[in-house]
GROMACS .gro file of C-alpha atoms in nm:
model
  451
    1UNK     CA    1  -0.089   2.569  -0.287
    2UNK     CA    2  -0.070   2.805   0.024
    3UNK     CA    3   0.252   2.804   0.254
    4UNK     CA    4   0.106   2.529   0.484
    5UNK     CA    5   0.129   2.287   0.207
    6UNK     CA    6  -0.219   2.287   0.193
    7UNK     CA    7  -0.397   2.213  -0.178
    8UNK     CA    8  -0.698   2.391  -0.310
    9UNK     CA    9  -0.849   2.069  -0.421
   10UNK     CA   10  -1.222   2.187  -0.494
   11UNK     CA   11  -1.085   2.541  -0.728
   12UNK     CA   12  -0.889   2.628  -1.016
   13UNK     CA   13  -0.725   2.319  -1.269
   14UNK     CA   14  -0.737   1.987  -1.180
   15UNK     CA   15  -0.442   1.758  -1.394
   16UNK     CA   16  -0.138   1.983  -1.231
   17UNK     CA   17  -0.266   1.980  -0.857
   18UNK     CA   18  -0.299   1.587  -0.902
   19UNK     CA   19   0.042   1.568  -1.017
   20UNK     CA   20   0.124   1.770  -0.756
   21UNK     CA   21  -0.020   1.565  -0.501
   22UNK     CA   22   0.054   1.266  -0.619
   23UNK     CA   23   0.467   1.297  -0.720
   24UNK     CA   24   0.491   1.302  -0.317
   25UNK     CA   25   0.309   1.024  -0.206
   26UNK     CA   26   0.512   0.818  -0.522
   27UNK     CA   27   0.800   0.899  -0.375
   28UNK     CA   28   0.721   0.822   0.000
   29UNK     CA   29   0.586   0.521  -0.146
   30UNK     CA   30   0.934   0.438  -0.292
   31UNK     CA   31   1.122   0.563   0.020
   32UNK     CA   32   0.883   0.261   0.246
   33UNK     CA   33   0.931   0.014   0.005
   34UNK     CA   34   1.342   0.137  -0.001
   35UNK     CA   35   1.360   0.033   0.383
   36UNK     CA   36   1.230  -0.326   0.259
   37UNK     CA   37   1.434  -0.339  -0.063
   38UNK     CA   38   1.783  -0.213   0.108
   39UNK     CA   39   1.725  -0.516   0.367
   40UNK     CA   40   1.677  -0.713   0.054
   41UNK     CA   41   1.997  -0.621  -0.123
   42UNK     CA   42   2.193  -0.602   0.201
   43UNK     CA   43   2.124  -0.971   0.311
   44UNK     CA   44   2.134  -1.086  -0.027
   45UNK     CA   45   2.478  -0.975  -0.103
   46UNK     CA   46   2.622  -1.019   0.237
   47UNK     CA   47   2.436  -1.297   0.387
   48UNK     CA   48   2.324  -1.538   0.137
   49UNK     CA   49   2.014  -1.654  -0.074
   50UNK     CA   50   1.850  -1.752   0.255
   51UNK     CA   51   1.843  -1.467   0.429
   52UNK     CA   52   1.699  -1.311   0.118
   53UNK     CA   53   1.468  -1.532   0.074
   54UNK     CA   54   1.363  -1.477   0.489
   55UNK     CA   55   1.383  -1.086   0.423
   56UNK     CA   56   1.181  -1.055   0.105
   57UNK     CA   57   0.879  -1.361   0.132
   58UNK     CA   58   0.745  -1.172   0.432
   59UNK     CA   59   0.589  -0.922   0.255
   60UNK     CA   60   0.285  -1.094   0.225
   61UNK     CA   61   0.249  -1.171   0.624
   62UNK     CA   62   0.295  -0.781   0.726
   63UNK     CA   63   0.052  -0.703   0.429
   64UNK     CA   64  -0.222  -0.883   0.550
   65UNK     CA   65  -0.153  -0.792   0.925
   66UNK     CA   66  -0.137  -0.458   0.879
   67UNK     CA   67  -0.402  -0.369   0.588
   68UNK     CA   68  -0.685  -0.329   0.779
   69UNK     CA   69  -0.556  -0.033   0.980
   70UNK     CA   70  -0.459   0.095   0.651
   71UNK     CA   71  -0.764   0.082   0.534
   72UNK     CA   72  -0.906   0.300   0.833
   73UNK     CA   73  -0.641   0.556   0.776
   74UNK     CA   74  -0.797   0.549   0.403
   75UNK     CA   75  -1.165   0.622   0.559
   76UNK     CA   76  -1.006   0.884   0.800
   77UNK     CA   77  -0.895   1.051   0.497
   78UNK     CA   78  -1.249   1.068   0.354
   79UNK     CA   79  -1.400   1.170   0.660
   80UNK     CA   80  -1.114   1.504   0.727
   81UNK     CA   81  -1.155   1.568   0.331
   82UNK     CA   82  -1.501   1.581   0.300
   83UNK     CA   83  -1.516   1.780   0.663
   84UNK     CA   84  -1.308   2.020   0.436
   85UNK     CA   85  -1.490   2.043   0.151
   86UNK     CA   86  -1.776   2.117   0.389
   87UNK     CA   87  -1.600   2.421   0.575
   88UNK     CA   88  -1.673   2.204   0.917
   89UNK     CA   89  -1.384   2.270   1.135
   90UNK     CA   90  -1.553   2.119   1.431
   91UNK     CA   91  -1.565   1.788   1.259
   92UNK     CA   92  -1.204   1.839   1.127
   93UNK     CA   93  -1.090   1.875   1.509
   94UNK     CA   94  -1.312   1.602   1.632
   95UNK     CA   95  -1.228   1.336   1.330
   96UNK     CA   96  -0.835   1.451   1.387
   97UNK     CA   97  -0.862   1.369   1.785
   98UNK     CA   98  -1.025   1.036   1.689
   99UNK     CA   99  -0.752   0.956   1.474
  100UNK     CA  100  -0.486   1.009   1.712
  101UNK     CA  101  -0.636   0.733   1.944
  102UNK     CA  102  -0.656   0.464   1.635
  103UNK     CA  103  -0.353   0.518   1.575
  104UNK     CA  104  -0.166   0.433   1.939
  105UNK     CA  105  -0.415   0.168   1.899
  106UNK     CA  106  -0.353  -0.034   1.640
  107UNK     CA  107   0.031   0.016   1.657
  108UNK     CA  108  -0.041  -0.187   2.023
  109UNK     CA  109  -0.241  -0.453   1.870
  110UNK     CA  110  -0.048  -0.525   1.575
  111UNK     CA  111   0.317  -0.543   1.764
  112UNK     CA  112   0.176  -0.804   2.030
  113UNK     CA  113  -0.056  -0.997   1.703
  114UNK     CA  114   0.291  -0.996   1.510
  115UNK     CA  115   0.531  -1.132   1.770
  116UNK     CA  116   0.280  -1.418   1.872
  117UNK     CA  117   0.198  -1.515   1.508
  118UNK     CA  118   0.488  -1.461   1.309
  119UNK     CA  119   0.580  -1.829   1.312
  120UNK     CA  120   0.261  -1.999   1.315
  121UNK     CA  121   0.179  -1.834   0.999
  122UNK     CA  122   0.520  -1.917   0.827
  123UNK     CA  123   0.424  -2.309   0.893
  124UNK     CA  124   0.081  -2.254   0.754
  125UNK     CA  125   0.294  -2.075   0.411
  126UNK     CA  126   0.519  -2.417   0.354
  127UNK     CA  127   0.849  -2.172   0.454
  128UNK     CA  128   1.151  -2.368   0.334
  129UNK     CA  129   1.359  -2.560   0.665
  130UNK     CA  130   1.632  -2.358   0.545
  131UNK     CA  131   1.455  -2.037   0.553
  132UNK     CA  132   1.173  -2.028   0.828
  133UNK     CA  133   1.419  -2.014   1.154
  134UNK     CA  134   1.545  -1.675   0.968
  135UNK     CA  135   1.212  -1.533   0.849
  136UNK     CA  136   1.087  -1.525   1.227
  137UNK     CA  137   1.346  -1.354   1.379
  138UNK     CA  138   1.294  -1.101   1.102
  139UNK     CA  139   0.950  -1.061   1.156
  140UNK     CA  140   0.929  -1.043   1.531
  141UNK     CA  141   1.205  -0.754   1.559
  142UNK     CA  142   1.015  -0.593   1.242
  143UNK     CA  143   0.642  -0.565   1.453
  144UNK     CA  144   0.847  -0.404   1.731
  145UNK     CA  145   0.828  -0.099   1.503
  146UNK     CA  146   0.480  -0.131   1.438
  147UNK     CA  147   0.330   0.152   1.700
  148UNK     CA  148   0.584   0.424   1.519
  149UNK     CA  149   0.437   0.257   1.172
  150UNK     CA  150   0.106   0.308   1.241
  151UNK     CA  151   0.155   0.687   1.416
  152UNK     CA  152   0.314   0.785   1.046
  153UNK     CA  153   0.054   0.593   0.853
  154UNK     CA  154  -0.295   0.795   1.020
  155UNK     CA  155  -0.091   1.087   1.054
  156UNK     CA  156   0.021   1.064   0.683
  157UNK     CA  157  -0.355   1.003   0.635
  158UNK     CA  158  -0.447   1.311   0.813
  159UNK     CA  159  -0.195   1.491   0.599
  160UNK     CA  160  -0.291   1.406   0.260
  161UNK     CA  161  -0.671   1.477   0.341
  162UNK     CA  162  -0.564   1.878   0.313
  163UNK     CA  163  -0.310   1.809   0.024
  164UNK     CA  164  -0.008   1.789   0.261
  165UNK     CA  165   0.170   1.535   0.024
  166UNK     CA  166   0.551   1.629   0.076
  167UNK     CA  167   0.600   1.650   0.451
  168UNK     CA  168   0.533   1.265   0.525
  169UNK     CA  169   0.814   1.232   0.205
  170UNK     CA  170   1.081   1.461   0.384
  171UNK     CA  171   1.052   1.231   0.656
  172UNK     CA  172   1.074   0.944   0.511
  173UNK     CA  173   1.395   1.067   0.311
  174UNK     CA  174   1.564   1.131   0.661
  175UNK     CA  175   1.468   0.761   0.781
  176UNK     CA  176   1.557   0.621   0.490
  177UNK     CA  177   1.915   0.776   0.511
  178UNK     CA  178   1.947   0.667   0.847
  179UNK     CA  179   1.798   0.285   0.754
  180UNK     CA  180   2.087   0.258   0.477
  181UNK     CA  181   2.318   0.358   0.764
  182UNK     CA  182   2.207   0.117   0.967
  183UNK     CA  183   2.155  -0.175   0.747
  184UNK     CA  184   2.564  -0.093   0.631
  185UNK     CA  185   2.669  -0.080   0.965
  186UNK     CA  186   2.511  -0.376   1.119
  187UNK     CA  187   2.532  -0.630   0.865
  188UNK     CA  188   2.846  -0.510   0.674
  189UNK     CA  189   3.023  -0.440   0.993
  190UNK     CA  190   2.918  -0.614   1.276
  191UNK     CA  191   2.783  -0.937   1.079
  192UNK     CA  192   2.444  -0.981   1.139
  193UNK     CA  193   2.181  -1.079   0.939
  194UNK     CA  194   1.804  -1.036   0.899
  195UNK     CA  195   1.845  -0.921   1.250
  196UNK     CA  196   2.051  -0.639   1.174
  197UNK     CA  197   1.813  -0.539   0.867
  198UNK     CA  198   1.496  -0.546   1.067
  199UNK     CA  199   1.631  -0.318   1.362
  200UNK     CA  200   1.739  -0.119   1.091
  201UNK     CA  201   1.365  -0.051   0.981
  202UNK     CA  202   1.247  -0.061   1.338
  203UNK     CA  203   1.481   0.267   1.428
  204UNK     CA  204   1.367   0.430   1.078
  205UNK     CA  205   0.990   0.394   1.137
  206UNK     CA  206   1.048   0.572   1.485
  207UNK     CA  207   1.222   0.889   1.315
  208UNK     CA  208   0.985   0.896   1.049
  209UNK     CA  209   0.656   0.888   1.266
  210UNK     CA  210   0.838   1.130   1.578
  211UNK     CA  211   0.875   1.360   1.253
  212UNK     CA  212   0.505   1.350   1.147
  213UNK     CA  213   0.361   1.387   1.477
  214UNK     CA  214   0.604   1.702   1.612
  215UNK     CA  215   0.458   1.840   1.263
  216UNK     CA  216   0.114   1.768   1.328
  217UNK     CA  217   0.144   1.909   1.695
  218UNK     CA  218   0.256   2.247   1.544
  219UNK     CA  219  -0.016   2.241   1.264
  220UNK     CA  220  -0.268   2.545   1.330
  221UNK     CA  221  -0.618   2.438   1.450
  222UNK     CA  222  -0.827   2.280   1.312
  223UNK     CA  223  -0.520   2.057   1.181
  224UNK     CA  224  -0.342   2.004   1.453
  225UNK     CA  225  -0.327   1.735   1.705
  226UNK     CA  226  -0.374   1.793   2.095
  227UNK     CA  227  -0.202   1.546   2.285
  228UNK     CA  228  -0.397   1.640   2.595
  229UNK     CA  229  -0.731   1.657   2.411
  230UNK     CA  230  -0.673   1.304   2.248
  231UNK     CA  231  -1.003   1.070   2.225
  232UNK     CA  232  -1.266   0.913   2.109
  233UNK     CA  233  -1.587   1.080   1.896
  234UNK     CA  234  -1.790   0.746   1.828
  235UNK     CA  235  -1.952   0.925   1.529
  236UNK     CA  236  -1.638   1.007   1.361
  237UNK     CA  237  -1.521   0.604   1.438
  238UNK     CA  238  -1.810   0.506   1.323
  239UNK     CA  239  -1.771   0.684   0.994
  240UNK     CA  240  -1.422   0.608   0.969
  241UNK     CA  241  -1.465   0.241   0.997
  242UNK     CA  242  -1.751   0.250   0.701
  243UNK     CA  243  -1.561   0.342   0.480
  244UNK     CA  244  -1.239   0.221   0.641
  245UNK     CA  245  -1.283  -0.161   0.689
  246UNK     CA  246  -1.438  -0.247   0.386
  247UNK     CA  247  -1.101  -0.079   0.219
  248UNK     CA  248  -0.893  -0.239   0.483
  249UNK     CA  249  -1.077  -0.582   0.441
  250UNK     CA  250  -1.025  -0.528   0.055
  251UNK     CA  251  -0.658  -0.506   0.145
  252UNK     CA  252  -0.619  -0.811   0.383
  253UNK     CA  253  -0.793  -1.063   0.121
  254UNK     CA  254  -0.574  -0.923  -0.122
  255UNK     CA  255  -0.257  -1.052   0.052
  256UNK     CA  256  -0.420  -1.321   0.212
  257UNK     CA  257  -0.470  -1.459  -0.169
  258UNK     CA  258  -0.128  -1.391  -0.248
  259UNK     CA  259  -0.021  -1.561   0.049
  260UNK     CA  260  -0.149  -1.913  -0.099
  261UNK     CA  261   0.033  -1.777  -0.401
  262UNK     CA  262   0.375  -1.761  -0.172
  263UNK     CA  263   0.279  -2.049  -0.038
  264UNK     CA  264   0.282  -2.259  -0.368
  265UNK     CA  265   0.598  -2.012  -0.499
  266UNK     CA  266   0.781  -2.170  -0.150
  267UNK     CA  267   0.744  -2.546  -0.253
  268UNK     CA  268   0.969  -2.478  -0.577
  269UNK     CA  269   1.291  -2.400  -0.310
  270UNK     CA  270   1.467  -2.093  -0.164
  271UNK     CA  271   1.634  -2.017  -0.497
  272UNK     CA  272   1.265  -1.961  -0.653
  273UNK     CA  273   1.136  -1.789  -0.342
  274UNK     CA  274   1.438  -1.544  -0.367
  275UNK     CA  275   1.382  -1.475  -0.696
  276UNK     CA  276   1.014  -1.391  -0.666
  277UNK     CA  277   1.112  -1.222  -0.356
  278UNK     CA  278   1.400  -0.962  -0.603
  279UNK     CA  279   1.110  -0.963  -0.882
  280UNK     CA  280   0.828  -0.826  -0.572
  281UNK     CA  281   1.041  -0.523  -0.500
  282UNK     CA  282   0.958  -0.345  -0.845
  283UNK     CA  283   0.574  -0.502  -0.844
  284UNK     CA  284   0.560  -0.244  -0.515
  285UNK     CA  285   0.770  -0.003  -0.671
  286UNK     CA  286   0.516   0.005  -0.934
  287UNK     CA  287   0.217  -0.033  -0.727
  288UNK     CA  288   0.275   0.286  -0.547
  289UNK     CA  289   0.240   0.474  -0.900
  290UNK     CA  290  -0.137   0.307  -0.910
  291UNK     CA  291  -0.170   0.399  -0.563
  292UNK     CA  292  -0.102   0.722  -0.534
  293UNK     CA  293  -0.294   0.839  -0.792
  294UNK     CA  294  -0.580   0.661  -0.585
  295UNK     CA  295  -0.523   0.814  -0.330
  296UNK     CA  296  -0.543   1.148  -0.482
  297UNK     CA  297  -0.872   1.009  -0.631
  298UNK     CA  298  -1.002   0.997  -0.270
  299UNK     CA  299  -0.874   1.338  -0.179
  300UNK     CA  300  -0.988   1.506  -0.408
  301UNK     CA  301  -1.294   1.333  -0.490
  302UNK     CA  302  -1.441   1.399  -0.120
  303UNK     CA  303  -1.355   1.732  -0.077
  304UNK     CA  304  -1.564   1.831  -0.416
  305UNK     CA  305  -1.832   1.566  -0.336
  306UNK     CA  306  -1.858   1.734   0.022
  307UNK     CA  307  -1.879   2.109  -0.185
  308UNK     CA  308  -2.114   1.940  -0.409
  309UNK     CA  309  -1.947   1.950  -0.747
  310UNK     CA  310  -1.999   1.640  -0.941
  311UNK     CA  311  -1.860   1.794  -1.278
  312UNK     CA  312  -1.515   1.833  -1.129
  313UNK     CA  313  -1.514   1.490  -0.980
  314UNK     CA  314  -1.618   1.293  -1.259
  315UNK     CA  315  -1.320   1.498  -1.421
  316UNK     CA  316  -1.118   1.383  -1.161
  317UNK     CA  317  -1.175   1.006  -1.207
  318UNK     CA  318  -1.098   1.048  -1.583
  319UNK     CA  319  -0.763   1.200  -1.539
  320UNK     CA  320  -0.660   0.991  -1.262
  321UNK     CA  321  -0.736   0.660  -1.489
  322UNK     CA  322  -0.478   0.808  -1.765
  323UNK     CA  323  -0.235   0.926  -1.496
  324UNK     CA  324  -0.232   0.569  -1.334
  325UNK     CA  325  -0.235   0.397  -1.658
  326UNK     CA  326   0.034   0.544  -1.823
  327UNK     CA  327   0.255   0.633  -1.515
  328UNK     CA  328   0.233   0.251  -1.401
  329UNK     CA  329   0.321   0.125  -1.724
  330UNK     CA  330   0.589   0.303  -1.868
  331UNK     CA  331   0.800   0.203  -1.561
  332UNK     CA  332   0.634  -0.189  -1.626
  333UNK     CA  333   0.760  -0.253  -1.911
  334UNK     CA  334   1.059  -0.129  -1.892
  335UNK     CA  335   1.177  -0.321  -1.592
  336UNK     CA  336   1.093  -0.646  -1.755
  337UNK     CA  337   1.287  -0.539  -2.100
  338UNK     CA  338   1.580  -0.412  -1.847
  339UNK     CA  339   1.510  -0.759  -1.608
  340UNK     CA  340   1.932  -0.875  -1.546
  341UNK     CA  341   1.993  -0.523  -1.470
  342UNK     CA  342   1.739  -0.463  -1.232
  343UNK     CA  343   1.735  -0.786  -1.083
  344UNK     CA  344   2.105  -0.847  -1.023
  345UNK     CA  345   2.074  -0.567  -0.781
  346UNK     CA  346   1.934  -0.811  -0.539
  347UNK     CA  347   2.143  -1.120  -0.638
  348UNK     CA  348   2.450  -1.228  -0.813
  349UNK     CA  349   2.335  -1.609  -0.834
  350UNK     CA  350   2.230  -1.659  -1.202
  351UNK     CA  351   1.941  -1.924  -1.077
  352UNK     CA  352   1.784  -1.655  -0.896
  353UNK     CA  353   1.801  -1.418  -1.179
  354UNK     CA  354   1.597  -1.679  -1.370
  355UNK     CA  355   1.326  -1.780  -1.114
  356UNK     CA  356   1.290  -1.320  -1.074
  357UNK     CA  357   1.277  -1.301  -1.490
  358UNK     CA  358   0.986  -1.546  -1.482
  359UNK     CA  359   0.786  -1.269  -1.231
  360UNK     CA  360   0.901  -0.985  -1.395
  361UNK     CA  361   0.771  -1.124  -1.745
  362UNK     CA  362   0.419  -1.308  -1.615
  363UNK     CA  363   0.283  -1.013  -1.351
  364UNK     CA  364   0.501  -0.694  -1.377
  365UNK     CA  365   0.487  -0.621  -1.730
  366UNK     CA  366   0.097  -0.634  -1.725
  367UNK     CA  367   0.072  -0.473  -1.356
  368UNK     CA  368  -0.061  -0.154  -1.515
  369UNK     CA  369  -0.387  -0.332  -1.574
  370UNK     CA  370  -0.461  -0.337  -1.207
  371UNK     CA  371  -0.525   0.104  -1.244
  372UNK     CA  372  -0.858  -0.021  -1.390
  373UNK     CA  373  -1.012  -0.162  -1.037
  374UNK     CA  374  -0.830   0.040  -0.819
  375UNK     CA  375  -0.902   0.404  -0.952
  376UNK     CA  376  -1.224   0.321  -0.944
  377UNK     CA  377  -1.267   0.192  -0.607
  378UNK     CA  378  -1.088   0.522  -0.490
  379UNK     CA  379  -1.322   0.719  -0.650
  380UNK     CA  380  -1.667   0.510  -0.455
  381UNK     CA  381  -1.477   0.548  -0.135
  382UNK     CA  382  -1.473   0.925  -0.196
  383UNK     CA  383  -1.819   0.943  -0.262
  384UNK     CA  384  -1.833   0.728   0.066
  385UNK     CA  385  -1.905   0.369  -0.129
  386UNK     CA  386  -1.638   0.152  -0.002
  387UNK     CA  387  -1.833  -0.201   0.044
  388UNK     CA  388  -1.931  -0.223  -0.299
  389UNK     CA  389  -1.570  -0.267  -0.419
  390UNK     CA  390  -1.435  -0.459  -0.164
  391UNK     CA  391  -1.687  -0.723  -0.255
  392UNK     CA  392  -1.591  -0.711  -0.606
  393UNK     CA  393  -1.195  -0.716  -0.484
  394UNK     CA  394  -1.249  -1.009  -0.253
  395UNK     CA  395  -1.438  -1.222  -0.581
  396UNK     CA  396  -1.169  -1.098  -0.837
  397UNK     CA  397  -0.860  -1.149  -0.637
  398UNK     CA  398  -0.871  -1.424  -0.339
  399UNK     CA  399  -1.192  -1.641  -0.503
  400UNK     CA  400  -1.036  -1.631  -0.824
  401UNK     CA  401  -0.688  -1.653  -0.713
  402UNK     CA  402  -0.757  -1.973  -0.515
  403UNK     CA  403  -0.957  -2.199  -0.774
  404UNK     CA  404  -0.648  -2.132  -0.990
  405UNK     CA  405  -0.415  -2.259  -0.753
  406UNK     CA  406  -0.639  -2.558  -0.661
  407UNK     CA  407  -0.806  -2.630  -0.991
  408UNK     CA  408  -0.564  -2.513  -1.246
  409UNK     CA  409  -0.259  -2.535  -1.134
  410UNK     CA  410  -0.238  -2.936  -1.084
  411UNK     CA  411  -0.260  -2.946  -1.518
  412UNK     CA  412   0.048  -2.758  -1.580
  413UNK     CA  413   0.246  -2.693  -1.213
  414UNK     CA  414   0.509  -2.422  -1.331
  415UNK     CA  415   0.588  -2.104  -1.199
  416UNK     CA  416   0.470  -1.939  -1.539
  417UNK     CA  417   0.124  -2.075  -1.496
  418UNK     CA  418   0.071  -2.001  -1.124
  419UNK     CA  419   0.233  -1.600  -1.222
  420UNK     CA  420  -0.056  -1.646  -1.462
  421UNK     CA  421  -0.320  -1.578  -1.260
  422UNK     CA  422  -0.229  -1.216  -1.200
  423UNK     CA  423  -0.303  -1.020  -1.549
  424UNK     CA  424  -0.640  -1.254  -1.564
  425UNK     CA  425  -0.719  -1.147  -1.233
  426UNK     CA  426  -0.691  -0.814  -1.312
  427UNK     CA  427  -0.874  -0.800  -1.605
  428UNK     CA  428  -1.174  -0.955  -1.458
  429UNK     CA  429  -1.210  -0.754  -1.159
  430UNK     CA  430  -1.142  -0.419  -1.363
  431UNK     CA  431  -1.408  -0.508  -1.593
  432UNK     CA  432  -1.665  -0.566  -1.295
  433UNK     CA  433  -1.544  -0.243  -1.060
  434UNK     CA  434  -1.570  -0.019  -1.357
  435UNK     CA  435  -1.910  -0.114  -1.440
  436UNK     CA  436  -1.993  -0.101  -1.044
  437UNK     CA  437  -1.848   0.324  -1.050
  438UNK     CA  438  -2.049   0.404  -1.349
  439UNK     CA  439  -2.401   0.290  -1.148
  440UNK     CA  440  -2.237   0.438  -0.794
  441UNK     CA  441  -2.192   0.717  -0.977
  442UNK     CA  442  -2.544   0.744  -1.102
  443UNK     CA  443  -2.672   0.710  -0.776
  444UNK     CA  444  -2.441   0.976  -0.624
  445UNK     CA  445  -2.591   1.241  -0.917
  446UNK     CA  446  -2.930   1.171  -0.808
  447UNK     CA  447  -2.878   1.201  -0.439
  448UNK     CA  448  -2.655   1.509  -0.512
  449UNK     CA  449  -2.965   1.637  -0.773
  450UNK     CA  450  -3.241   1.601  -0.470
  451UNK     CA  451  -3.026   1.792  -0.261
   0.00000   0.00000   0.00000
């Protein structure tokens, strides 16, 4: 690793730079979901089982807002990385400007898209009376904060493409300080509720993004970004969004499944829809394990696709599937053997406790299953391949995920066999996006063979 933070992804061992890249964006992960979490605990030990219940069910709405501009960050990644692995700083500074522009963007977009629809979507879910008033408040104040979330996300995304892992987490460890702070202060002190949570976030995505993007303006060229020189290169949009919307599509019919799945979880009452809201906070915990790992996938995958080294990245792929296997479910199971512990955290009320243990046992202590379709995704988007997953994604999760609800469900209608639907999900879809790598990947060594 050289003083910039920069990883040597294409030399040298593989299984330690990984790691190395990967313990980071874990962490961050953790630190993003923390700013979500805190506002859980905080409302849910000072301001009752509603506002826990408003706080935690809206994961699924800002998911499937926001995933598509996540997924372009993803293809902005692959487009920087394999610029790198090619030596090609002109397409480094080019792809960086572009990236600058997306970002201001989307931020714009999705702050006016999540103020207008925040409530009409929250009908459409079946939000509890006693819930919904409190869930909209949240969410409007929370999209405020959505131009600072989206500067941090692309330039995260440029970040990560050189192996700059650990600056996006030192910001995120100042914002999170100051987003405990907050959340104490405001709710504890002067007595507000989901209100006082979501400016909370708002204020911590603003530090954490101002962070990223003074540290991008001091990166040395071809890193860094010109704020004068910001615009558009259609050819680097256009290869961003290739890759980039499938990924982000992927992402957005993933929650919009799970949204039916709220949806269904919110006709059993607020006291169930708290507890699957506690039990969600380790499922993300969790995820970011998977995720990471992926991520590191499509780092380093690209850059040694773009230098033309095939050995090394089918290494890659192997030792990200045992990372993400093993580091998701150590941490799985022992959550659900731990569940009162970790779960009273969020909640004193023992009825809430039950409805979480019910997630915790049914989806988190299987989650690690999910490595299987996600690694290998990460590794087709590096080699540029990102429809062919997200076509998978869409039949394994939302097709699947939606007969169950409609044609399954009505025979036995119980939380434990809605929650049921998750491990068979998984299995299915990591059977058919394994099989799909192993014949990208045969393509990829031909193409790489006639060059």
């Amino acid at each position: 690793m050289s003083k910039s933070g920069q990883i040597d992804m294409i030399n040298g061992g593989i299984l330690r730079k990984i790691i190395i890249f990967a313990i980071p964006l874990i962490a961050s992960g953790v630190l993003q979901q923390s700013f979500n979490s805190v506002d859980v605990a905080v409302v849910g030990r000072y301001a009752g089982h509603q506002a826990l219940a408003a706080v935690g069910s809206n994961g699924m709405v800002i998911s499937i807002m926001i995933n598509l501009f996540v997924g372009i960050s993803v293809g902005a990644n692959v487009v920087i990385a394999n610029y790198i692995g090619q030596k090609n700083q002109a397409g480094i500074r080019m792809a960086i400007q572009t990236v600058g522009v997306v970002a201001i963007v989307s931020g714009i977009a999705l702050l006016f898209l999540g103020t207008l629809l925040a409530h009409p979507i929250l009908e459409l879910m079946s939000t509890p009376d006693d819930v919904i008033d409190l869930a909209t408040l949240y969410l409007r104040i929370y999209f405020l904060g959505m131009p600072f979330m989206m500067i941090f996300n692309f330039g995260s995304a440029i970040l990560r493409s050189f192996g700059d892992t650990k600056s996006p987490f030192y910001a995120l460890i100042v914002a999170g300080v100051i987003n405990i702070g907050l959340n104490l202060l405001l709710v504890i002190v002067f007595g507000m509720t989901v209100d006082g949570v979501a400016i909370s976030t708002v204020v911590s995505n603003a530090v954490s993004s101002g962070i990223i993007l003074y540290l991008l303006i001091k990166k040395d060229a071809p890193y860094h970004i010109d704020l004068k020189k910001l615009g558009i290169s259609r050819s680097e949009l256009l290869k961003m969004m290739q890759i980039g919307i499938p990924a982000g599509l992927q992402g957005m019919v993933f929650s919009f499944a799970n949204i039916f799945i709220q949806s269904t979880i919110n006709t059993f009452g607020s006291d169930a829809v708290a507890g699957s809201a506690a039990a969600l906070n380790y499922e993300y915990y969790c995820y970011f394990i998977i995720n990471a790992i992926g991520q590191a996938a499509v780092a380093f995958i690209s850059q040694n696709y773009g230098a033309g080294n095939m050995e090394r990245c089918r290494r890659i792929y192997k030792y990200c599937m045992i990372l993400s296997l093993i580091g998701c479910g150590i941490p799985n199971i022992l959550i659900a053997w731990q569940h009162h512990f970790f779960l009273s955290i969020f909640t004193n009320s023992d009825v809430v406790i039950g409805y979480g243990t019910i997630r915790l046992e049914y989806v988190l202590m299987l989650q690690f299953i999910a490595s299987s379709y996600e690694i290998s995704s990460a590794a087709m988007r590096g080699y540029g391949y990102s429809m062919t997953p997200t076509v998978l994604t869409v039949f394994g999760t939302c097709v699947l995920r939606l007969a169950w609800i409609y044609f399954a469900l009505p025979y036995d209608r119980t939380l434990e066999m809605l929650y049921s639907v998750y491990p068979i999900s998984w299995v299915i879809t990591g059977i058919m996006v394994v099989y799909a790598y192993f014949k990208v990947l045969k393509k990829v060594n031909s193409k790489v063979l006639r060059s």
